[in-house]
Coordinates of C-alpha atoms and ligand atoms in Angstrom, one line a residue:
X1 CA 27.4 3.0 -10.7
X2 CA 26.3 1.3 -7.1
X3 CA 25.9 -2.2 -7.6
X4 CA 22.9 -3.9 -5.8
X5 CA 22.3 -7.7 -5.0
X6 CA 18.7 -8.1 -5.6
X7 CA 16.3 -11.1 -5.8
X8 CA 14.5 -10.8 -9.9
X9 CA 12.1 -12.8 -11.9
X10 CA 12.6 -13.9 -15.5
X11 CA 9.0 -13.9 -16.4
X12 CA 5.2 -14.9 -14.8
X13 CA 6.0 -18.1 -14.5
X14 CA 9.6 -18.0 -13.2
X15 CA 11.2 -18.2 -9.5
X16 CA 12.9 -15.8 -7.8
X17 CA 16.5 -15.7 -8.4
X18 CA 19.3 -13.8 -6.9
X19 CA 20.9 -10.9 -9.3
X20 CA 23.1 -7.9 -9.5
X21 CA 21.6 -5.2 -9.9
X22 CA 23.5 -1.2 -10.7
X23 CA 22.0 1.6 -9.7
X24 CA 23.1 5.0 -10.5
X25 CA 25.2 7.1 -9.1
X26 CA 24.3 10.0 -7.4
X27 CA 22.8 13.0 -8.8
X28 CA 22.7 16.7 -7.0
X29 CA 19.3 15.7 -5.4
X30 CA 20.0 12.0 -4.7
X31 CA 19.9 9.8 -1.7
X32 CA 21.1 6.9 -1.5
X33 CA 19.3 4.2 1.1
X34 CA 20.6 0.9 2.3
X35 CA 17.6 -1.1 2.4
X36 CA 16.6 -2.8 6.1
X37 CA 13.2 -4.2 4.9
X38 CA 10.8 -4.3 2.1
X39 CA 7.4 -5.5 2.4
X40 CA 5.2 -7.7 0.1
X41 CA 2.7 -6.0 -1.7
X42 CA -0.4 -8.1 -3.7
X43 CA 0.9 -5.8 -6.2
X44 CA 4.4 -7.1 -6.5
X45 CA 2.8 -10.7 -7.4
X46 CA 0.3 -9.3 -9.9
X47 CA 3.5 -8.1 -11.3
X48 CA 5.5 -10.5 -11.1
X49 CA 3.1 -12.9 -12.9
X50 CA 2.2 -10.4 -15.4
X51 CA -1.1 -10.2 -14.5
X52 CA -1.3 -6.1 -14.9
X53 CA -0.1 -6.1 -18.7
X54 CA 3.6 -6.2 -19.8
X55 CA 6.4 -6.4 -17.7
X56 CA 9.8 -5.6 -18.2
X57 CA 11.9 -8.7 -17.6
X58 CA 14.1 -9.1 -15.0
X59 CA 11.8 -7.2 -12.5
X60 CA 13.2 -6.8 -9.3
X61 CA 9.7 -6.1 -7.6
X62 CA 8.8 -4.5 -4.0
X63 CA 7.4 -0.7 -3.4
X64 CA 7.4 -0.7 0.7
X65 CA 10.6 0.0 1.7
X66 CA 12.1 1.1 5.0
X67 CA 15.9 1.9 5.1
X68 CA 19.1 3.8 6.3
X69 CA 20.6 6.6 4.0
X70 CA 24.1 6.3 3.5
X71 CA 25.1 8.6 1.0
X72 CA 23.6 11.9 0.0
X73 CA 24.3 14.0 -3.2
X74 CA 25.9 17.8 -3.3
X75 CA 22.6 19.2 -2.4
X76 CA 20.3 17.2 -0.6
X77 CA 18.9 19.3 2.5
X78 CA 16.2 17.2 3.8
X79 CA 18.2 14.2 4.5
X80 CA 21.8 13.0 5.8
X81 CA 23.4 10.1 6.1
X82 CA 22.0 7.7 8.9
X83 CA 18.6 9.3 8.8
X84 CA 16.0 6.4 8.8
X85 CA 14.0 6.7 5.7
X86 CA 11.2 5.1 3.6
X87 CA 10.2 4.7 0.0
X88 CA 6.6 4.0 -1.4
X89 CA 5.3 2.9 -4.7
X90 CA 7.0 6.1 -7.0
X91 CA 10.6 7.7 -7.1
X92 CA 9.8 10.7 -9.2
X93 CA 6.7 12.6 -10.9
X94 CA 7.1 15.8 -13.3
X95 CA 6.6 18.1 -10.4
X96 CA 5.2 20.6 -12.6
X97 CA 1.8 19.5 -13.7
X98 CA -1.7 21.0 -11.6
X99 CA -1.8 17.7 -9.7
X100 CA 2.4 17.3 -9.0
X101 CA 1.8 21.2 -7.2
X102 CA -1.5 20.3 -5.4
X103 CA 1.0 17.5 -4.1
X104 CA -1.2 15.0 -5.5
X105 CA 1.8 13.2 -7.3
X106 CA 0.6 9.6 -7.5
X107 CA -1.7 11.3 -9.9
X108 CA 0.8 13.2 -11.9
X109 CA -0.9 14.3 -15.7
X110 CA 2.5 13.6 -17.1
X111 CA 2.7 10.0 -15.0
X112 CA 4.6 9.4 -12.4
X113 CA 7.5 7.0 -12.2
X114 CA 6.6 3.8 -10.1
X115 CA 9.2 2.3 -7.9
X116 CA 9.4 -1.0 -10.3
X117 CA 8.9 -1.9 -13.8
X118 CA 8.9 1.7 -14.5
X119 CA 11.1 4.1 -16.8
X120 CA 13.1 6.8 -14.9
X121 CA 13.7 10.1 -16.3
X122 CA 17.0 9.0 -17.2
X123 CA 15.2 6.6 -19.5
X124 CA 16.6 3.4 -17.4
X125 CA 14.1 0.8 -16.3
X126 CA 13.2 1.4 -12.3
X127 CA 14.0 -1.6 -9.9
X128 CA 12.6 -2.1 -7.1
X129 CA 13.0 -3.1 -2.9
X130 CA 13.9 -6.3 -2.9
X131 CA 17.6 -5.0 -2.8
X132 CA 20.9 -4.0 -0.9
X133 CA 20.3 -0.3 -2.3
X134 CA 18.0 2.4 -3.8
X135 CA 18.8 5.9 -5.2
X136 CA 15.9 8.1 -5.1
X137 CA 15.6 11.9 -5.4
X138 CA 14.8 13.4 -2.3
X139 CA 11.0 14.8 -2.9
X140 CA 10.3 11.0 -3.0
X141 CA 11.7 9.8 0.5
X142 CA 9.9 10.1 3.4
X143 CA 11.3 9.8 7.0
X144 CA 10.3 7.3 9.2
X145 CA 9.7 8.8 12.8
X146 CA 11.6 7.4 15.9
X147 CA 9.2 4.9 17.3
X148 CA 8.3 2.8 14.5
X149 CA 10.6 -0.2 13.8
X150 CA 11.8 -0.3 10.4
X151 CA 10.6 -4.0 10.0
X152 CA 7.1 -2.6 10.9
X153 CA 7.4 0.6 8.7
X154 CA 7.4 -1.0 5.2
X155 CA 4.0 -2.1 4.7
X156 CA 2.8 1.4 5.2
X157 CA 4.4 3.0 2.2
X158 CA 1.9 0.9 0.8
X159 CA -0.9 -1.0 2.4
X160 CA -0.6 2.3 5.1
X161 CA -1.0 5.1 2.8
X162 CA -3.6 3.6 0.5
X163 CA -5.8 3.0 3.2
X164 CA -5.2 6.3 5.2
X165 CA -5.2 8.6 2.2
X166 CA -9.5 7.3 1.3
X167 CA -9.7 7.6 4.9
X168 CA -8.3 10.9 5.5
X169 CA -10.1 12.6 2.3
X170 CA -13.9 11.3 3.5
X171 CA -12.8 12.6 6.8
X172 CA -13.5 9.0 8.9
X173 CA -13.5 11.0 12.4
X174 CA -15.8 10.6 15.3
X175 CA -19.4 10.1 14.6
X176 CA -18.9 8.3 11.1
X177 CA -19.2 4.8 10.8
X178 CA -16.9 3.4 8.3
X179 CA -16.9 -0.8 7.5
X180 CA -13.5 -2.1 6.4
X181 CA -14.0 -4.8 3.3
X182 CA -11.4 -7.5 3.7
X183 CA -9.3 -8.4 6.4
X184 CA -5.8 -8.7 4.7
X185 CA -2.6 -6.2 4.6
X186 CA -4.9 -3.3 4.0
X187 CA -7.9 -4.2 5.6
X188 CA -5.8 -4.9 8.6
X189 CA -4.4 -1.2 8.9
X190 CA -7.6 0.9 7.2
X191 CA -8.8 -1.2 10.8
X192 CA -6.2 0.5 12.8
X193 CA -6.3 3.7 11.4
X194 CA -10.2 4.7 11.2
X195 CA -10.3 3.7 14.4
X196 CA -7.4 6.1 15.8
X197 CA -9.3 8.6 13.7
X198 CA -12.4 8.2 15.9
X199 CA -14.5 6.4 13.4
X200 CA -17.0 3.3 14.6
X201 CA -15.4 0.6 12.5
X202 CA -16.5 -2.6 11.3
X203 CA -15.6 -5.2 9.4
X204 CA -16.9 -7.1 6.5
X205 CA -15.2 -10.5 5.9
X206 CA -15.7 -13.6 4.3
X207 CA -15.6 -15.8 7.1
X208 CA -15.5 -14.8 11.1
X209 CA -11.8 -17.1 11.4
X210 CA -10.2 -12.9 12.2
X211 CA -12.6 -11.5 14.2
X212 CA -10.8 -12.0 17.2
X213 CA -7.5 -9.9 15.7
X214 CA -10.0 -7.5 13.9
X215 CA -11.9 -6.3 17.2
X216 CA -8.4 -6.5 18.7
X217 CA -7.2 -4.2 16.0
X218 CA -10.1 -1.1 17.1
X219 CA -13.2 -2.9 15.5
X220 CA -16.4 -2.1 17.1
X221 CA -18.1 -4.9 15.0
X222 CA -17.3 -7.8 12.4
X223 CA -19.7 -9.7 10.1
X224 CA -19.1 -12.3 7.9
X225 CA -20.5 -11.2 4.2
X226 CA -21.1 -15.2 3.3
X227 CA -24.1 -14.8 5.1
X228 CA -27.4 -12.9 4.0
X229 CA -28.9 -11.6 6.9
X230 CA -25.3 -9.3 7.3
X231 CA -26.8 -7.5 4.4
X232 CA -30.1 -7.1 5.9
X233 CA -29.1 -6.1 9.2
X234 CA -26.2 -3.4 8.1
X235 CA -28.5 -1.7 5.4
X236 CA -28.3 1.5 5.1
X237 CA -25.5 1.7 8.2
X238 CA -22.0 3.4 6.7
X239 CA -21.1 6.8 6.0
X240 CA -17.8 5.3 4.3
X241 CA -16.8 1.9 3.1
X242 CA -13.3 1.2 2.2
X243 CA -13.6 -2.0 -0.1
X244 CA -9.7 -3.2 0.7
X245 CA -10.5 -6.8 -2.0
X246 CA -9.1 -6.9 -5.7
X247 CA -11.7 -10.5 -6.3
X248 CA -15.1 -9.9 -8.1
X249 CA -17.7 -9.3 -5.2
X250 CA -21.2 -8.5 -5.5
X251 CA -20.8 -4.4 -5.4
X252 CA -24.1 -3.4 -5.3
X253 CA -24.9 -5.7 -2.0
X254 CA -22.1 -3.7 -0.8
X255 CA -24.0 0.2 -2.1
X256 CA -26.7 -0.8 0.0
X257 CA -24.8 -0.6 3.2
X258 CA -24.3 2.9 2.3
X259 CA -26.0 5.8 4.2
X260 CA -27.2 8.9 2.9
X261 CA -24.7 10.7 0.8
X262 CA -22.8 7.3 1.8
X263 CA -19.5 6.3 -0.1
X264 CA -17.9 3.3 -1.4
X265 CA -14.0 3.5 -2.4
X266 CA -12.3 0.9 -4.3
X267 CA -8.6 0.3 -3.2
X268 CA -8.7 -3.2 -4.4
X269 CA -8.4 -3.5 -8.0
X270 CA -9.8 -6.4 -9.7
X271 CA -8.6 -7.0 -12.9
X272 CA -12.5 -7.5 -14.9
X273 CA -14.9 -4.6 -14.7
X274 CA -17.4 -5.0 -11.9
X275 CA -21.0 -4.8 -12.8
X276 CA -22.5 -1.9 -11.1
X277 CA -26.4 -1.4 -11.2
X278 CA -27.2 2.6 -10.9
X279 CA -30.5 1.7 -8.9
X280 CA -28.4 1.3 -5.7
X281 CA -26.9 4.3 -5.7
X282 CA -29.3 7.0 -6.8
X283 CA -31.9 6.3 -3.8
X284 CA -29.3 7.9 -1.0
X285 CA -27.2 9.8 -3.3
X286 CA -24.5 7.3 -2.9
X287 CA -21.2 7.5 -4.5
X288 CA -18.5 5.3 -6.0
X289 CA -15.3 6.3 -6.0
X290 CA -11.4 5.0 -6.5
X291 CA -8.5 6.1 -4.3
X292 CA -4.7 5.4 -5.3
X293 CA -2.4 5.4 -2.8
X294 CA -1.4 8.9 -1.7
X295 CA 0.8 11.9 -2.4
X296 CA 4.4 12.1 -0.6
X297 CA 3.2 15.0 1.9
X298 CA 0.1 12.4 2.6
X299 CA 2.7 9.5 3.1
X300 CA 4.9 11.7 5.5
X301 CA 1.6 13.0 7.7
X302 CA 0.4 8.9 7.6
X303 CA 3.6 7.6 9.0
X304 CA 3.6 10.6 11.6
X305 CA -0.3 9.8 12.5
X306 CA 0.7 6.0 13.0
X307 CA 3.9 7.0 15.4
X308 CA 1.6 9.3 17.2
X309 CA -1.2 6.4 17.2
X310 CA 1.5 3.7 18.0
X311 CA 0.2 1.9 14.5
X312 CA 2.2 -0.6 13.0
X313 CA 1.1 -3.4 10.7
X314 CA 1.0 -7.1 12.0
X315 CA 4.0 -8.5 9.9
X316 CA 5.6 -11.7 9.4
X317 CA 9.1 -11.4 8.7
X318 CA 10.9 -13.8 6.1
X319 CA 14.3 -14.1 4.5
X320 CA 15.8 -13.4 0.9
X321 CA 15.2 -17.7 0.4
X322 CA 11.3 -17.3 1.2
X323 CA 9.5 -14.9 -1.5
X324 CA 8.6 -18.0 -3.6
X325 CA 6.7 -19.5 -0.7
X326 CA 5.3 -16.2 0.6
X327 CA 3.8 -15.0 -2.7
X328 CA 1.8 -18.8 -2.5
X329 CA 0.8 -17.8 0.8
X330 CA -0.5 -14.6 0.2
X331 CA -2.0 -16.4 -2.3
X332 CA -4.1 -18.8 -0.3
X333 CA -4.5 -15.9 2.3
X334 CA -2.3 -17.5 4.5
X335 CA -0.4 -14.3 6.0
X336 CA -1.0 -12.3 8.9
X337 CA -1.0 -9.5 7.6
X338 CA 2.0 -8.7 5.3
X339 CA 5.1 -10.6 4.6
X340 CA 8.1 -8.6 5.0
X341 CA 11.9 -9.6 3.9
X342 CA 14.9 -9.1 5.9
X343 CA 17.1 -7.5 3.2
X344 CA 20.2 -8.7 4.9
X345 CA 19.6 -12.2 4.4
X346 CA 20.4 -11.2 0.8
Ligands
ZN401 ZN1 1.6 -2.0 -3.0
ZN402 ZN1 3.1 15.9 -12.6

């Protein structure tokens, strides 16, 4: 066993405290990373609060994690030790199923392991980046190329990959106009990204307070969705809409924005149903659709697209001490764009 120190919660209403954590030694397939950085997801905090159901208690969250390998089992081929390496939000799938072969493994029929607060197939509780150390099997680390700092390359096993991945599969390219909902750790990128594709992007915010970082960030345009008239003026404008916000909004305002044969996918997942009126989508054959972050193949082609783009996340980097604080500043949208932790601080 590898012991970890670690930062864990006790429960949704607990602080972050610093722990011991083991993880276990390696297996034929293992690598084992020394974590540099791990980014804050919204995810960890819905977590962490028990927001998404039960959790198992202590949870060491964090699912964006950008290290050094330092150890590598008997036979591990991709990867040796010193290679600069990343891990997402899943360390394992069945590998078998129709959707594990497609390489589609975030959607694994059997379920695939998430980073944290999961159960590996070793039947031990998985723990997750806010740590010294990580043991995954090799199919589930990606490298991360050369020119991206490792600071910089944790949010996008997350934030990155979600928003490329709904990008990437409705083919945002030149000639497509695509409007980016929400101007936070994923709006931010899906900003950056559909605009190295060659799509006309825009964004649709609450208030106009980012424009100036938005248009900065590739954005041809950037309304503010508090008022009216942004409805009335974009109608019928997008081929694509990635809606990047997990709070209830007004969906079928948003439908209407769509072109013909137009679609609208949800990254952001709010925890009560939204209320969707069929009458704005059959007019222009519009769709509705959900995307979930993105198979490993996907995650490796993202993080070479962004080196190749020279795409990294805006980040603010904090120490071990901070996570408390930062989760109340995500909170009150006080972050831009994603709170990462210097590991070594630990
Ligand atoms: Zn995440
Ligand atoms: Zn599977």
């Amino acid at each position: 066993m590898i012991t970890a120190k670690a930062r864990a919660v006790d429960g949704p209403d607990k602080p972050f405290r610093a722990a011991e954590i083991k993880r276990r030694d390696l297996d034929s397939h293992d690598v084992l990373i020394e974590i540099k950085y791990a980014g804050i997801c919204h995810s960890d905090i819905h977590t962490a609060h028990g927001e998404w159901g039960e959790v198992n208690y202590p949870l060491v969250p964090g699912h964006e994690i950008a290290g050094i390998v330092t150890d590598v089992g008997p036979h591990v081929t991709k990867y040796k030790v010193g290679d600069r390496v990343g891990v997402g939000c899943m360390v394992d799938s069945c590998s078998e199923c129709e959707n594990c072969r497609k390489g589609e493994e975030q959607y694994c029929l059997n379920g695939m392991v998430p980073t944290y607060d999961g159960v590996d197939k070793y039947g031990e509780p998985t723990q997750g980046g806010y740590s010294t150390h990580i043991v995954v099997t090799e199919d589930f680390v990606v490298r991360i190329p050369d020119n991206i700092p490792l600071d910089a390359a944790a949010p996008l096993l997350c934030a990155g990959i979600t928003t490329y991945s709904p990008l990437n599969h409705w083919v945002a390219g030149p000639g497509k106009k695509v409007a980016v909902v929400g101007m936070g750790g994923l709006g931010h990128l899906a900003v950056k990204i559909a605009h190295a594709m060659g799509a006309e992007v825009t964004v649709l915010s609450q208030s106009l307070r980012k424009k100036e970082d938005g248009l900065e960030f590739g954005a041809k345009d950037y309304y503010t969705t508090s008022d009216p008239e942004t409805f009335n003026k974009l109608a019928g404008t997008f081929d694509l809409i990635i809606n990047t916000v997990s709070a209830q909004i007004d969906i079928n305002a948003y439908f209407s924005l769509l072109t013909l044969d137009g679609t609208l996918v949800n990254v952001g997942a709010p925890a009560e149903p939204l209320s969707v009126n069929v009458f704005s989508l059959i007019p222009h054959r519009r769709s509705f659709a959900g995307s979930m972050i993105g198979g490993i193949r996907e995650t490796q082609e993202m993080l070479d697209f962004c080196a190749k783009h020279n795409i990294v996340p805006k980040i603010e980097v904090i120490s071990a001490d901070q996570i408390d604080e930062a989760y109340e500043r995500v909170l009150a949208s006080d972050v831009k764009y994603r709170f990462v932790i210097d590991i070594s601080t630990m």
